[in-house]
XYZ file of N, CA, C and O in Angstrom:
396
model
N 29.592 78.641 4.279
C 28.673 77.856 3.477
C 28.566 76.448 4.056
O 29.547 75.895 4.540
N 27.363 75.893 3.948
C 27.098 74.552 4.460
C 26.611 73.675 3.303
O 25.796 74.111 2.490
N 27.127 72.448 3.273
C 26.776 71.508 2.216
C 26.212 70.227 2.810
O 26.707 69.747 3.837
N 25.201 69.682 2.162
C 24.646 68.387 2.509
C 25.425 67.326 1.748
O 25.533 67.400 0.518
N 25.973 66.350 2.466
C 26.707 65.253 1.817
C 25.728 64.331 1.103
O 24.746 63.872 1.692
N 26.024 64.063 -0.161
C 25.177 63.212 -0.998
C 26.053 62.330 -1.872
O 27.272 62.466 -1.870
N 25.401 61.480 -2.653
C 26.107 60.634 -3.620
C 25.528 60.865 -5.014
O 24.303 60.814 -5.201
N 26.412 61.125 -5.971
C 26.016 61.101 -7.373
C 25.986 59.627 -7.748
O 26.995 58.930 -7.609
N 24.823 59.134 -8.179
C 24.682 57.692 -8.413
C 24.720 57.293 -9.883
O 24.979 56.136 -10.194
N 24.442 58.266 -10.780
C 24.496 57.906 -12.198
C 24.447 59.161 -13.066
O 23.959 60.211 -12.663
N 24.976 59.000 -14.265
C 24.872 60.017 -15.304
C 23.514 59.832 -15.955
O 23.149 58.715 -16.346
N 22.726 60.900 -16.086
C 21.370 60.795 -16.629
C 21.343 61.068 -18.124
O 20.755 60.314 -18.890
N 21.984 62.168 -18.563
C 21.922 62.546 -19.975
C 22.997 63.582 -20.262
O 23.398 64.331 -19.372
N 23.424 63.639 -21.522
C 24.390 64.648 -21.956
C 23.735 66.004 -22.174
O 24.418 67.024 -22.207
N 22.445 66.024 -22.400
C 21.718 67.263 -22.660
C 20.738 67.531 -21.528
O 20.113 66.602 -21.033
N 20.558 68.756 -21.104
C 21.267 69.929 -21.598
C 22.704 69.939 -21.097
O 23.023 69.332 -20.067
N 23.561 70.622 -21.837
C 24.966 70.739 -21.467
C 25.105 71.456 -20.141
O 24.307 72.351 -19.854
N 25.989 71.106 -19.296
C 27.119 70.187 -19.460
C 26.813 68.744 -19.058
O 27.714 67.952 -18.894
N 25.541 68.406 -18.896
C 25.150 67.044 -18.559
C 24.427 66.966 -17.224
O 24.654 67.779 -16.331
N 23.533 65.977 -17.130
C 22.711 65.790 -15.933
C 23.156 64.558 -15.158
O 23.484 63.528 -15.753
N 23.131 64.683 -13.816
C 23.424 63.549 -12.941
C 22.289 63.375 -11.937
O 21.551 64.317 -11.652
N 22.171 62.164 -11.430
C 21.208 61.883 -10.360
C 21.967 61.822 -9.039
O 22.986 61.126 -8.929
N 21.462 62.564 -8.057
C 22.055 62.651 -6.734
C 21.061 62.079 -5.733
O 19.859 62.329 -5.834
N 21.558 61.332 -4.737
C 20.686 60.765 -3.707
C 21.281 60.981 -2.319
O 22.489 61.032 -2.162
N 20.385 61.101 -1.347
C 20.779 61.088 0.056
C 19.632 60.514 0.867
O 18.491 60.487 0.432
N 19.946 60.051 2.070
C 18.964 59.511 3.001
C 18.858 60.479 4.169
O 19.868 60.841 4.774
N 17.631 60.896 4.486
C 17.433 61.893 5.542
C 17.498 61.258 6.934
O 17.763 60.057 7.079
N 17.259 62.062 7.953
C 17.340 61.602 9.345
C 16.294 60.550 9.683
O 16.414 59.856 10.692
N 15.267 60.416 8.848
C 14.196 59.446 9.085
C 14.297 58.238 8.162
O 13.327 57.513 7.965
N 15.468 58.071 7.555
C 15.776 56.939 6.670
C 15.001 56.955 5.358
O 14.844 55.916 4.718
N 14.503 58.113 4.953
C 13.843 58.243 3.656
C 14.881 58.702 2.636
O 15.642 59.627 2.890
N 14.892 58.047 1.490
C 15.836 58.418 0.442
C 15.214 59.462 -0.481
O 14.036 59.357 -0.838
N 16.018 60.453 -0.857
C 15.593 61.524 -1.745
C 16.521 61.584 -2.949
O 17.711 61.278 -2.836
N 15.973 61.991 -4.093
C 16.764 62.071 -5.319
C 16.583 63.429 -5.983
O 15.505 64.038 -5.902
N 17.642 63.881 -6.630
C 17.658 65.113 -7.403
C 18.281 64.801 -8.755
O 19.169 63.949 -8.841
N 17.847 65.498 -9.790
C 18.511 65.432 -11.088
C 18.748 66.864 -11.530
O 17.815 67.664 -11.588
N 20.017 67.172 -11.809
C 20.359 68.518 -12.268
C 21.718 68.474 -12.947
O 22.384 67.431 -12.960
N 22.135 69.626 -13.487
C 23.440 69.730 -14.130
C 24.531 69.481 -13.098
O 24.451 69.983 -11.986
N 25.531 68.700 -13.466
C 26.525 68.265 -12.494
C 27.278 69.408 -11.809
O 27.633 69.265 -10.637
N 27.548 70.589 -12.454
C 28.294 71.625 -11.724
C 27.537 72.223 -10.523
O 28.144 72.889 -9.680
N 26.213 71.975 -10.426
C 25.429 72.458 -9.279
C 25.937 71.830 -7.986
O 25.858 72.427 -6.926
N 26.474 70.640 -8.081
C 26.892 69.871 -6.912
C 28.400 69.997 -6.717
O 29.155 69.940 -7.678
N 28.841 70.161 -5.471
C 30.272 70.286 -5.202
C 30.945 68.930 -5.319
O 30.302 67.884 -5.204
N 32.215 68.953 -5.543
C 32.978 67.714 -5.668
C 33.738 67.707 -6.973
O 33.937 68.747 -7.599
N 34.138 66.534 -7.382
C 34.926 66.426 -8.604
C 34.050 66.614 -9.840
O 32.826 66.496 -9.773
N 34.722 66.918 -10.969
C 34.004 67.010 -12.236
C 33.439 65.636 -12.580
O 34.138 64.629 -12.463
N 32.178 65.600 -12.986
C 31.523 64.333 -13.295
C 31.366 64.180 -14.803
O 31.141 65.158 -15.519
N 31.466 62.954 -15.274
C 31.289 62.621 -16.684
C 30.486 61.322 -16.765
O 30.288 60.652 -15.746
N 30.062 60.943 -17.976
C 29.378 59.647 -18.098
C 30.267 58.483 -17.663
O 29.773 57.437 -17.258
N 31.593 58.658 -17.716
C 32.535 57.584 -17.384
C 33.032 57.623 -15.945
O 33.871 56.805 -15.565
N 32.528 58.560 -15.126
C 32.938 58.612 -13.721
C 32.574 57.303 -13.024
O 31.619 56.624 -13.419
N 33.339 56.946 -12.001
C 33.091 55.713 -11.247
C 32.039 56.007 -10.177
O 32.370 56.406 -9.064
N 30.771 55.837 -10.526
C 29.663 56.105 -9.611
C 29.521 54.962 -8.619
O 29.793 53.828 -8.970
N 29.107 55.228 -7.369
C 28.707 56.516 -6.812
C 29.915 57.379 -6.458
O 30.991 56.872 -6.132
N 29.690 58.710 -6.500
C 30.716 59.706 -6.197
C 30.158 60.637 -5.126
O 29.019 61.101 -5.252
N 30.952 60.910 -4.093
C 30.483 61.835 -3.052
C 30.476 63.258 -3.590
O 31.443 63.719 -4.196
N 29.341 63.943 -3.378
C 29.173 65.338 -3.776
C 28.451 66.069 -2.650
O 28.030 65.457 -1.671
N 28.274 67.355 -2.803
C 27.548 68.130 -1.812
C 26.529 69.041 -2.468
O 26.690 69.438 -3.622
N 25.474 69.347 -1.721
C 24.456 70.305 -2.156
C 24.508 71.478 -1.184
O 24.391 71.288 0.029
N 24.693 72.675 -1.709
C 24.678 73.873 -0.879
C 23.291 74.015 -0.252
O 22.276 73.849 -0.932
N 23.242 74.270 1.047
C 21.945 74.348 1.728
C 21.953 75.430 2.791
O 23.011 75.884 3.234
N 20.773 75.831 3.196
C 20.573 76.745 4.315
C 20.012 75.948 5.484
O 19.127 75.106 5.295
N 20.515 76.214 6.685
C 19.974 75.587 7.887
C 18.824 76.452 8.386
O 19.001 77.638 8.645
N 17.635 75.841 8.507
C 16.442 76.578 8.936
C 16.155 76.444 10.417
O 15.620 77.358 11.031
N 16.478 75.265 10.996
C 16.083 74.994 12.372
C 17.066 74.013 12.993
O 17.371 72.980 12.406
N 17.505 74.332 14.196
C 18.406 73.436 14.932
C 17.839 73.081 16.297
O 18.565 72.681 17.191
N 16.528 73.213 16.468
C 15.903 73.074 17.777
C 15.705 71.632 18.226
O 15.382 71.394 19.381
N 15.890 70.674 17.356
C 15.660 69.271 17.720
C 16.932 68.472 17.526
O 17.993 69.028 17.256
N 16.832 67.151 17.633
C 17.984 66.280 17.396
C 18.411 66.301 15.936
O 19.524 65.894 15.608
N 17.524 66.728 15.082
C 17.833 66.825 13.661
C 17.827 68.294 13.243
O 17.306 69.153 13.940
N 18.407 68.553 12.097
C 18.447 69.903 11.549
C 17.505 69.972 10.356
O 17.455 69.039 9.555
N 16.770 71.050 10.236
C 15.946 71.264 9.059
C 16.739 72.141 8.102
O 17.215 73.208 8.493
N 16.887 71.656 6.876
C 17.633 72.404 5.865
C 16.744 72.690 4.668
O 15.715 72.031 4.472
N 17.168 73.659 3.870
C 16.469 73.971 2.624
C 17.484 74.070 1.498
O 18.567 74.635 1.674
N 17.101 73.540 0.338
C 17.915 73.686 -0.868
C 17.254 74.658 -1.842
O 17.783 74.917 -2.916
N 16.106 75.234 -1.468
C 15.344 76.134 -2.338
C 16.127 77.368 -2.776
O 16.038 77.761 -3.947
N 16.891 78.027 -1.879
C 17.591 79.234 -2.318
C 18.581 78.976 -3.458
O 19.002 79.910 -4.129
N 18.944 77.731 -3.651
C 19.923 77.389 -4.683
C 19.247 76.810 -5.920
O 19.911 76.279 -6.803
N 17.916 76.894 -5.985
C 17.194 76.480 -7.179
C 17.002 74.991 -7.333
O 16.692 74.528 -8.421
N 17.161 74.237 -6.257
C 16.995 72.784 -6.338
C 15.706 72.345 -5.677
O 15.195 73.011 -4.777
N 15.220 71.213 -6.127
C 14.140 70.500 -5.443
C 14.283 69.034 -5.770
O 14.842 68.669 -6.806
N 13.794 68.189 -4.872
C 13.873 66.745 -5.107
C 12.955 66.375 -6.266
O 12.120 67.171 -6.702
N 13.092 65.150 -6.746
C 12.201 64.677 -7.818
C 10.747 64.694 -7.377
O 9.845 64.779 -8.201
N 10.515 64.649 -6.045
C 9.163 64.723 -5.483
C 8.709 66.156 -5.243
O 7.623 66.379 -4.706
N 9.554 67.139 -5.565
C 9.192 68.540 -5.389
C 9.489 69.113 -4.018
O 9.107 70.231 -3.718
N 10.198 68.369 -3.162
C 10.530 68.843 -1.812
C 11.768 69.727 -1.847
O 12.705 69.468 -2.598
N 11.789 70.728 -0.955
C 12.957 71.610 -0.831
C 13.486 71.661 0.604
O 14.566 72.169 0.840
N 12.706 71.156 1.569
C 13.135 71.138 2.966
C 13.234 69.695 3.449
O 12.371 68.868 3.144
N 14.294 69.442 4.241
C 14.568 68.084 4.696
C 15.108 68.125 6.118
O 15.756 69.087 6.512
N 14.849 67.055 6.878
C 15.439 66.901 8.199
C 16.618 65.950 8.070
O 16.469 64.832 7.564
N 17.797 66.422 8.510
C 19.019 65.633 8.397
C 19.741 65.612 9.731
O 19.472 66.416 10.625
N 20.677 64.685 9.873
C 21.543 64.628 11.050
C 22.695 65.622 10.854
O 23.099 65.901 9.722
N 23.250 66.097 11.922
C 24.348 67.075 11.812
C 25.565 66.495 11.094
O 26.277 67.227 10.402
N 25.792 65.178 11.224
C 26.965 64.575 10.559
C 26.779 64.461 9.044
O 27.715 64.072 8.334
N 25.607 64.808 8.535
C 25.386 64.806 7.089
C 25.781 66.138 6.457
O 25.726 66.269 5.243
N 26.166 67.099 7.287
C 26.529 68.422 6.783
C 28.032 68.637 6.901
O 28.686 68.082 7.780
N 28.557 69.465 6.005
C 29.982 69.811 6.012
C 30.136 71.252 5.559
O 29.229 71.799 4.915
N 31.266 71.831 5.871
C 31.547 73.197 5.424
C 32.570 73.211 4.294
O 33.031 74.272 3.886
N 32.939 72.045 3.804
C 33.902 71.990 2.691
C 33.440 71.050 1.611
O 32.531 70.307 1.759
């Protein structure tokens, strides 16, 4: 499994349970992307409204293309999309981890 390294930046709401968090990352082109979803979707420690944000988390992703200096990944198979509706992103290899 491959994960995109991201930061949980804030607790959004207690509902729906178990609570929503906002996650952000910057792609290979220096564009920042945001996601909001239930905190267990993201790997890392258990998050609460009182967590010391930002917290490093990961998003499970599929690698689609490795033909360039950047990697094209997708978060669609895991039911995620950015707040802008995007599911594919170009990232640097050092933004990915297997743990």
